[in-house]
Coordinates of C-alpha atoms and ligand atoms in Angstrom, one line a residue:
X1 CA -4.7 56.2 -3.1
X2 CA -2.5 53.4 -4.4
X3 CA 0.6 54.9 -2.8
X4 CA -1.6 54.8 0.6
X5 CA -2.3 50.7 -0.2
X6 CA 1.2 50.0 -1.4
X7 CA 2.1 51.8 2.4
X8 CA -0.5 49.6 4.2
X9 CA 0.9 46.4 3.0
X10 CA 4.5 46.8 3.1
X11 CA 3.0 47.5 7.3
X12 CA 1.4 44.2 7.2
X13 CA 4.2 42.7 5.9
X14 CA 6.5 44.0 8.5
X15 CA 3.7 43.0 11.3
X16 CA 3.3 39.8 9.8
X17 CA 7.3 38.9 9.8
X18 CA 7.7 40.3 13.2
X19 CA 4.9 38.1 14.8
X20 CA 6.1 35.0 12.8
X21 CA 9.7 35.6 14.3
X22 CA 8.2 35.3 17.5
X23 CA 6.2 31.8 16.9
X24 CA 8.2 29.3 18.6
X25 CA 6.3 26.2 18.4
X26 CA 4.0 24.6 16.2
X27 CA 0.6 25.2 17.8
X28 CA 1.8 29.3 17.5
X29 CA 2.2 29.0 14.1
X30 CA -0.7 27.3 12.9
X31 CA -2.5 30.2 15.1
X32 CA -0.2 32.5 12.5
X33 CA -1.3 30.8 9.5
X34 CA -4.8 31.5 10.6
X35 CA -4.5 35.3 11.3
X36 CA -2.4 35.7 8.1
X37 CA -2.9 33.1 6.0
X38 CA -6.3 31.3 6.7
X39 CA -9.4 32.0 4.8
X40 CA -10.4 35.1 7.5
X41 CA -7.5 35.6 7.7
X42 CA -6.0 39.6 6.9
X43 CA -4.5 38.6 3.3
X44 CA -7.9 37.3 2.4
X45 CA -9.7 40.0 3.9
X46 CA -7.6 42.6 2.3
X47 CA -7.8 40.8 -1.3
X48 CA -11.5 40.4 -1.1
X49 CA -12.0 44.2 -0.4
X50 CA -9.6 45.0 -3.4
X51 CA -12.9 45.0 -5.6
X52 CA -14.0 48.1 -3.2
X53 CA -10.7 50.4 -4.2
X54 CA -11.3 52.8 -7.2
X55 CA -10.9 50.7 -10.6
X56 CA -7.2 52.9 -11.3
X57 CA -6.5 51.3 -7.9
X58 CA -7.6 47.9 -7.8
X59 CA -5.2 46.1 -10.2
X60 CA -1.8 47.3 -8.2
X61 CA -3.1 46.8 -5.0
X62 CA -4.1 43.1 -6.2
X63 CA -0.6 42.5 -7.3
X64 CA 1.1 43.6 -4.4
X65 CA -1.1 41.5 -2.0
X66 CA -0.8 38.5 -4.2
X67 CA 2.9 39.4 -3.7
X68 CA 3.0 39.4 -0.6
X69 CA 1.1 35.9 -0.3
X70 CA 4.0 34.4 -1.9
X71 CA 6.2 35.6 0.2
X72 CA 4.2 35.0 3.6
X73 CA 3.7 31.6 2.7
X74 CA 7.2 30.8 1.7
X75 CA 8.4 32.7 5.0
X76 CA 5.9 30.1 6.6
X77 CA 7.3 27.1 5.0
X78 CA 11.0 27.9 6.3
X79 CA 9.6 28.7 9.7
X80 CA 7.8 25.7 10.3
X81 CA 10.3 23.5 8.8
X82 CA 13.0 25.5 11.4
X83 CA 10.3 24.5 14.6
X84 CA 10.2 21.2 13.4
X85 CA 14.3 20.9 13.1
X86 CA 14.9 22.8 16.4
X87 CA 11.9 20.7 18.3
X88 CA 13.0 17.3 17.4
X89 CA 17.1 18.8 18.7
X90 CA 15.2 19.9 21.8
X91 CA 15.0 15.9 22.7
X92 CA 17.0 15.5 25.6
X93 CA 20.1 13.2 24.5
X94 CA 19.2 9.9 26.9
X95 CA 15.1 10.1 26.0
X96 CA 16.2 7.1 24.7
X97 CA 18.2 4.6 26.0
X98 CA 19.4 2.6 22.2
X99 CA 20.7 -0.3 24.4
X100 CA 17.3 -1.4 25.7
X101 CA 16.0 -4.7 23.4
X102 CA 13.5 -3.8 20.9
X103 CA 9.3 -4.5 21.2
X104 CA 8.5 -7.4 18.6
X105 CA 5.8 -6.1 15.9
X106 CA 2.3 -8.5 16.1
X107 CA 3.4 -10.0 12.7
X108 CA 0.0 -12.6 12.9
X109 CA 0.3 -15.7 11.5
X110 CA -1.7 -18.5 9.3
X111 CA -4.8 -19.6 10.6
X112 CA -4.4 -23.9 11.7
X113 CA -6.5 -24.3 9.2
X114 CA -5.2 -23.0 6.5
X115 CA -1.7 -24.6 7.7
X116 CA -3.6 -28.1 8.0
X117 CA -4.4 -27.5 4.5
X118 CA -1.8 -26.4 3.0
X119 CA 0.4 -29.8 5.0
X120 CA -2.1 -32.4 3.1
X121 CA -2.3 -30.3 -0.3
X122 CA 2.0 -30.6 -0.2
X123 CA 1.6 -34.6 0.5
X124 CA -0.7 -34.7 -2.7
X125 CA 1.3 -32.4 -4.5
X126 CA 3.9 -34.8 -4.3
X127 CA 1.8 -37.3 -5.1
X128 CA 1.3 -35.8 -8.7
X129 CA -1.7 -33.9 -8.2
X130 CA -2.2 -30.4 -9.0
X131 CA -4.3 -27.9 -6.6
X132 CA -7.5 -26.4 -8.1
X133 CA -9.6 -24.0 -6.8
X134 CA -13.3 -23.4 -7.4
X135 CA -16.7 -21.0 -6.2
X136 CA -17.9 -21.3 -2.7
X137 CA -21.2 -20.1 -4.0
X138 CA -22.2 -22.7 -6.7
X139 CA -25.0 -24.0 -8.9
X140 CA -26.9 -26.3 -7.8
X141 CA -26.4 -28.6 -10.9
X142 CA -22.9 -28.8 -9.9
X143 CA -23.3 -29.4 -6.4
X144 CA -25.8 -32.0 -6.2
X145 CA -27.2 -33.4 -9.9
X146 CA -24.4 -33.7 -12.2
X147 CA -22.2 -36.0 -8.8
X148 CA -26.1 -38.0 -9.4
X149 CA -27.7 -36.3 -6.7
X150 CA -31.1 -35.5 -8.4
X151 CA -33.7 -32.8 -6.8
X152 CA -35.6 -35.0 -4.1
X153 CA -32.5 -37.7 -3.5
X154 CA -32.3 -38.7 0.4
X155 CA -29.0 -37.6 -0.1
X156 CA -29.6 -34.1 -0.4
X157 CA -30.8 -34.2 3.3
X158 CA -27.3 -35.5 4.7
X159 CA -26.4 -32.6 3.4
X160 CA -28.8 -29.6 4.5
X161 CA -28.1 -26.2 2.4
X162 CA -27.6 -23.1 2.7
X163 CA -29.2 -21.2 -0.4
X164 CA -28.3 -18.3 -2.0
X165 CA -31.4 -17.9 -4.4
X166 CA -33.8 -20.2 -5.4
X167 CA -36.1 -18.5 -8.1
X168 CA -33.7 -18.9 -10.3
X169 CA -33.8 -21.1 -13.3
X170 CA -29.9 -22.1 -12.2
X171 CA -30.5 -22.4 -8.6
X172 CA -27.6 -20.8 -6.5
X173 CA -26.3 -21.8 -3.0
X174 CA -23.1 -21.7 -0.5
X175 CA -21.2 -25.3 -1.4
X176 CA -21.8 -27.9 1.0
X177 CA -18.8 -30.3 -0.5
X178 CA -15.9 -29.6 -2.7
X179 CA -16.9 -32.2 -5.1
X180 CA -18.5 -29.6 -7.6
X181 CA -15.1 -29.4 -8.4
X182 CA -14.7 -32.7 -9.8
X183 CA -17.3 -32.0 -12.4
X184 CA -15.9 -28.6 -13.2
X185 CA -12.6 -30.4 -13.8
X186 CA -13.7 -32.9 -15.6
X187 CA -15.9 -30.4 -17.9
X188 CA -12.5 -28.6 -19.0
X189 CA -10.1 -31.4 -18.9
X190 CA -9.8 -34.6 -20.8
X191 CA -8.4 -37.8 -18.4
X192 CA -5.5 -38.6 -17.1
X193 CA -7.0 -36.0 -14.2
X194 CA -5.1 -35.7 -11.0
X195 CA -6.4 -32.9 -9.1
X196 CA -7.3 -31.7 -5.2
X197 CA -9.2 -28.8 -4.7
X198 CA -9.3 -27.0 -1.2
X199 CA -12.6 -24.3 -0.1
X200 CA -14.8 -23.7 2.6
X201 CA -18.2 -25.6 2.8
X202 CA -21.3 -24.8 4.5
X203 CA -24.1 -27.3 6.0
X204 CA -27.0 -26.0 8.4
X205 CA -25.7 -28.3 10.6
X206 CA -26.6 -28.7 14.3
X207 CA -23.3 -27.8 15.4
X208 CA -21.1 -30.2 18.1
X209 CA -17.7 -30.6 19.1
X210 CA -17.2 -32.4 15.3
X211 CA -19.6 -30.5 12.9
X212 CA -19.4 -27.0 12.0
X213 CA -21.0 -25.2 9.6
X214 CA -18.6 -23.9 8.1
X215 CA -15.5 -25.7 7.6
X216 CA -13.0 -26.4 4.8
X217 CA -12.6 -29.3 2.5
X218 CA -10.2 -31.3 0.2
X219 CA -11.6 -32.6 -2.8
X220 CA -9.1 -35.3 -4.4
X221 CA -9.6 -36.7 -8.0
X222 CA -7.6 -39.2 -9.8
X223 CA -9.2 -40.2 -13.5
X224 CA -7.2 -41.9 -16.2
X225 CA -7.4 -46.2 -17.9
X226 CA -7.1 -49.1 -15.7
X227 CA -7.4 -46.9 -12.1
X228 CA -8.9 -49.2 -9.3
X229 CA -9.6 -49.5 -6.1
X230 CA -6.2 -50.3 -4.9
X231 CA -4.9 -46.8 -6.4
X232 CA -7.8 -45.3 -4.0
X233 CA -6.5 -47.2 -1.3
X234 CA -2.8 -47.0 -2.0
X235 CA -2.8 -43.1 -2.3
X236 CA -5.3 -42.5 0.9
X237 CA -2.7 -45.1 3.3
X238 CA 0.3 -43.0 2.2
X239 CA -1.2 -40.1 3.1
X240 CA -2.4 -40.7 6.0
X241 CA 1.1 -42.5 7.1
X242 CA 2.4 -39.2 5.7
X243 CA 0.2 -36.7 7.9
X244 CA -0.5 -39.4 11.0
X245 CA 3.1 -41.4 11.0
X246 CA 3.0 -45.1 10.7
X247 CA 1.9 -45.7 14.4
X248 CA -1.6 -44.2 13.9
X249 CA -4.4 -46.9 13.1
X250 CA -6.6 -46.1 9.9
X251 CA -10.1 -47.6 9.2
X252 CA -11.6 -48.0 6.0
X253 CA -15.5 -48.7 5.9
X254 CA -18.4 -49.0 3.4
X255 CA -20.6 -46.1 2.7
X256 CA -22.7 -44.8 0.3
X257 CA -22.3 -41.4 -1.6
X258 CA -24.2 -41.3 -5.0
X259 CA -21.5 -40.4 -6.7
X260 CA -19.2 -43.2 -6.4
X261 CA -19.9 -47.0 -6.4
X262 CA -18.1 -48.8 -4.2
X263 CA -18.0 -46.1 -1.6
X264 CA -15.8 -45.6 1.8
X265 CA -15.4 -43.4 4.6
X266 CA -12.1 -43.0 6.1
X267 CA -11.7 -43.1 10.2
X268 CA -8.6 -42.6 12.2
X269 CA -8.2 -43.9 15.6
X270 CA -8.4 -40.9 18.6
X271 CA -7.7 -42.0 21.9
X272 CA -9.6 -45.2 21.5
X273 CA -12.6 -44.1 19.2
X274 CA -12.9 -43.9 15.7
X275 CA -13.3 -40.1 13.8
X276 CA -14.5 -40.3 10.4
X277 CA -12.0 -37.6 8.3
X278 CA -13.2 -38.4 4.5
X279 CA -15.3 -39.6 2.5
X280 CA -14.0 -41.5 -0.8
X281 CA -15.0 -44.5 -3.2
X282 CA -14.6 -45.2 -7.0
X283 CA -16.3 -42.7 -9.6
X284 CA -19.4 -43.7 -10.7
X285 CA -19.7 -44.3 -14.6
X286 CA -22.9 -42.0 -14.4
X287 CA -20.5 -39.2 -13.6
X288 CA -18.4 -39.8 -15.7
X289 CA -20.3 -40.6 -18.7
X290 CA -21.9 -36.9 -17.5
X291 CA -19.2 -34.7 -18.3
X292 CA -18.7 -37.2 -21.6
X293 CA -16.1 -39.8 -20.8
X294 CA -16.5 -42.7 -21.7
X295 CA -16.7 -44.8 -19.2
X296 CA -16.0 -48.3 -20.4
X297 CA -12.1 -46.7 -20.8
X298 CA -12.0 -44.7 -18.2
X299 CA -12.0 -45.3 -14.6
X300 CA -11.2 -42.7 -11.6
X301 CA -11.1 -42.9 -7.7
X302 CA -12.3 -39.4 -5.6
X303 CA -12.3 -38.4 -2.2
X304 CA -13.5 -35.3 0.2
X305 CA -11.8 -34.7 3.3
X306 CA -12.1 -32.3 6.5
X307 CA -8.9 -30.7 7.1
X308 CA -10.8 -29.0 11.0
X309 CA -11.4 -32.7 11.3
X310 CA -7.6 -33.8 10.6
X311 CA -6.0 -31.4 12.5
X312 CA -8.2 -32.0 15.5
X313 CA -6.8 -35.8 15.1
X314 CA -2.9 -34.7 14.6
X315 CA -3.0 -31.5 17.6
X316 CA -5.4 -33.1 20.4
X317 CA -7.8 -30.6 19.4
X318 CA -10.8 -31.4 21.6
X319 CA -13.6 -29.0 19.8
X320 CA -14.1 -27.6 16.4
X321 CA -16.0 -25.2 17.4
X322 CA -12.4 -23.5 18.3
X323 CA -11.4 -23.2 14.5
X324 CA -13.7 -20.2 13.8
X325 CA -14.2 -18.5 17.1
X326 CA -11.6 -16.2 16.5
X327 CA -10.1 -16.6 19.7
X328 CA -6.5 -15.5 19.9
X329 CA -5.7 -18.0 22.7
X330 CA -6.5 -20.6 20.3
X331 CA -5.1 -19.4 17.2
X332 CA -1.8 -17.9 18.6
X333 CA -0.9 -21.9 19.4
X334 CA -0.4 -22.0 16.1
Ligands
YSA401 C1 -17.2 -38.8 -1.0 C2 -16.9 -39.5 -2.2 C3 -16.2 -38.9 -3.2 O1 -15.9 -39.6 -4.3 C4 -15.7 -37.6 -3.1 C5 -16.0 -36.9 -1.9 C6 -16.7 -37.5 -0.9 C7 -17.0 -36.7 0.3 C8 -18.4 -36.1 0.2 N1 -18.4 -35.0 -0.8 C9 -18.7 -35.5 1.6 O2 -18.9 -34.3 1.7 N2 -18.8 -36.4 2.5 S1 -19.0 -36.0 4.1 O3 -20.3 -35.3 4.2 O4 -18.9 -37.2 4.9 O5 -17.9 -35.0 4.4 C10 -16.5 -35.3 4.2 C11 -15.6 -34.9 5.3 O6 -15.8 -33.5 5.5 C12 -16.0 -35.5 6.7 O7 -15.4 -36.7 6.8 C13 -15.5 -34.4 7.6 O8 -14.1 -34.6 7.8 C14 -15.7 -33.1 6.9 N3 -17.0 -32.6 7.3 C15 -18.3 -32.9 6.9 N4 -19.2 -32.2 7.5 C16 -18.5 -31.4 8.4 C17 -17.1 -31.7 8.3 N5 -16.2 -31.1 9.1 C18 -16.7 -30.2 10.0 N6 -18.0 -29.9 10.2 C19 -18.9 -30.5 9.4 N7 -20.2 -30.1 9.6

């Protein structure tokens, strides 16, 4: 009986060879692997009915099969590596013509935004202030009350929110400035403070060729003795000669944030009409005296810009909207 087994395989193994000789291309010898190799395939079928042959049988007959596995498969490997080898020669010589100029890869690009940004973060940085970055979703003590913005201020409407959760006992919502960061500076960090901080804000604005609702921010912040309004408007005119060029005409105007007293908005002349790009003003000593400075030694200047906003100004970009639409038209300007 085993000599009868040991004859039936060294047959398969001869049938097996023979048709795998004659498999010339890939697709034939997956189709070998199946009838051979694969899980119904005749080396599995013949293992599984070793249990069948009479127990003196069963452990030669499981050898040699197992054997022959080894074998089949390595045979396998060589063959397919062969096809492979001789398939890729079969290329005719001039499929490819090496003179012709190469296609360019799609290698993308930054977004205008982020290259806005990263333009007036570089004048700052010259400027001696350092770039932090902060949460987009924030606490509402650090968005609105600790910058004196108390639950049921008017200015909380100027500045309609997006919220995250509000049964918490720490309220949670999407940032709708980047001054948080001023009080999360100042909570780490004892004065001199020089710092901008760049991030997305969200409003549920009614949107129009100037508001989004979603659209980036720089937060500046300058703390440290003796600081006054002249720093504030020292470091905003070089900047903007810096971004703008010394032709451009820049406003500055009263305004009221409840964070800083005096406060100004920033506008810059487009085409004959005035676009606000930041607001800005002197810390107020509430703020400050809030995250425990003293106040009487300390003074600091801040100021929250729209980066969309600047780059419509600098580009003759007629509609925000544009920034986020994600059209490549747009972006690939860039
Ligand atoms: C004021 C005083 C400070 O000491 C510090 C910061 C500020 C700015 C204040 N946090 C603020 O958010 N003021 S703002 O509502 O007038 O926005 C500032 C700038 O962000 C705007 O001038 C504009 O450039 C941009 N911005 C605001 N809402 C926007 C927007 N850009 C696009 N879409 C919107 N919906």
């Amino acid at each position: 009986m085993a000599e009868n087994a040991t004859a039936s395989t060294q047959e398969l193994e001869r049938a097996a060879l023979d048709s795998l000789a004659a498999a010339k291309s890939e697709s034939q010898l997956e189709e070998w692997r199946v009838a051979y190799l694969g899980r119904r395939g005749e080396l599995s079928t013949r293992l599984r009915s070793v249990g069948s042959l009479p127990p003196e049988d069963r452990r030669e007959a499981g050898a040699s099969l197992n054997r022959l596995k080894i074998s089949l498969t390595a045979a396998f490997d060589q063959a397919v590596s062969d096809t492979s080898k001789s398939e890729r020669q079969t290329v005719p010589s001039d499929a490819f013509d090496i003179t012709l100029p190469g296609r360019r890869g799609n290698l993308g690009g930054l977004h205008p935004s982020e290259m806005m940004m990263r333009e007036i973060l570089g004048v700052f940085n010259d400027m001696g202030f350092q770039t932090v970055e902060g949460p987009i979703v924030e606490l509402e003590i650090y968005n609105f009350d600790m910058l004196n913005i108390p639950a049921d201020h008017p200015a909380r409407d100027l500045q309609d929110t997006l919220w995250v959760d509000r049964s918490s006992k720490d309220k949670i919502l999407l940032r709708t400035q980047t001054s948080p960061m001023q009080i999360r500076t100042m909570e780490k960090q004892k004065p001199p403070v020089r710092i901008v901080s760049p991030g997305l804000c969200f409003r549920h604005e009614a949107t129009d060729a100037t508001h989004e609702w979603q659209f980036h921010q720089i937060e500046g912040l300058a703390v440290d003795e003796g600081i006054t309004m002249s720093d504030l408007k020292g470091t905003l005119y070089e900047f903007a000669r810096r971004i703008f060029g010394t032709q451009r005409k820049i406003r500055f105007r009263c305004d009221y944030f409840p964070f800083v007293e005096p406060g100004v908005d920033v506008s810059v002349d487009w085409n004959g009409r005035w676009v606000e790009i930041m607001g800005a003003g002197m810390v107020h000593p509430k703020v400050l005296e809030g995250v425990g400075y003293d106040s009487s030694k300390y003074t600091g200047f801040a100021f929250g810009m729209g980066p969309e906003r600047i780059a419509m100004l600098k580009y003759d970009i007629e509609d925000i909207r544009h920034f986020f639409s994600n059209d490549l038209r747009f972006l690939s300007q860039f």
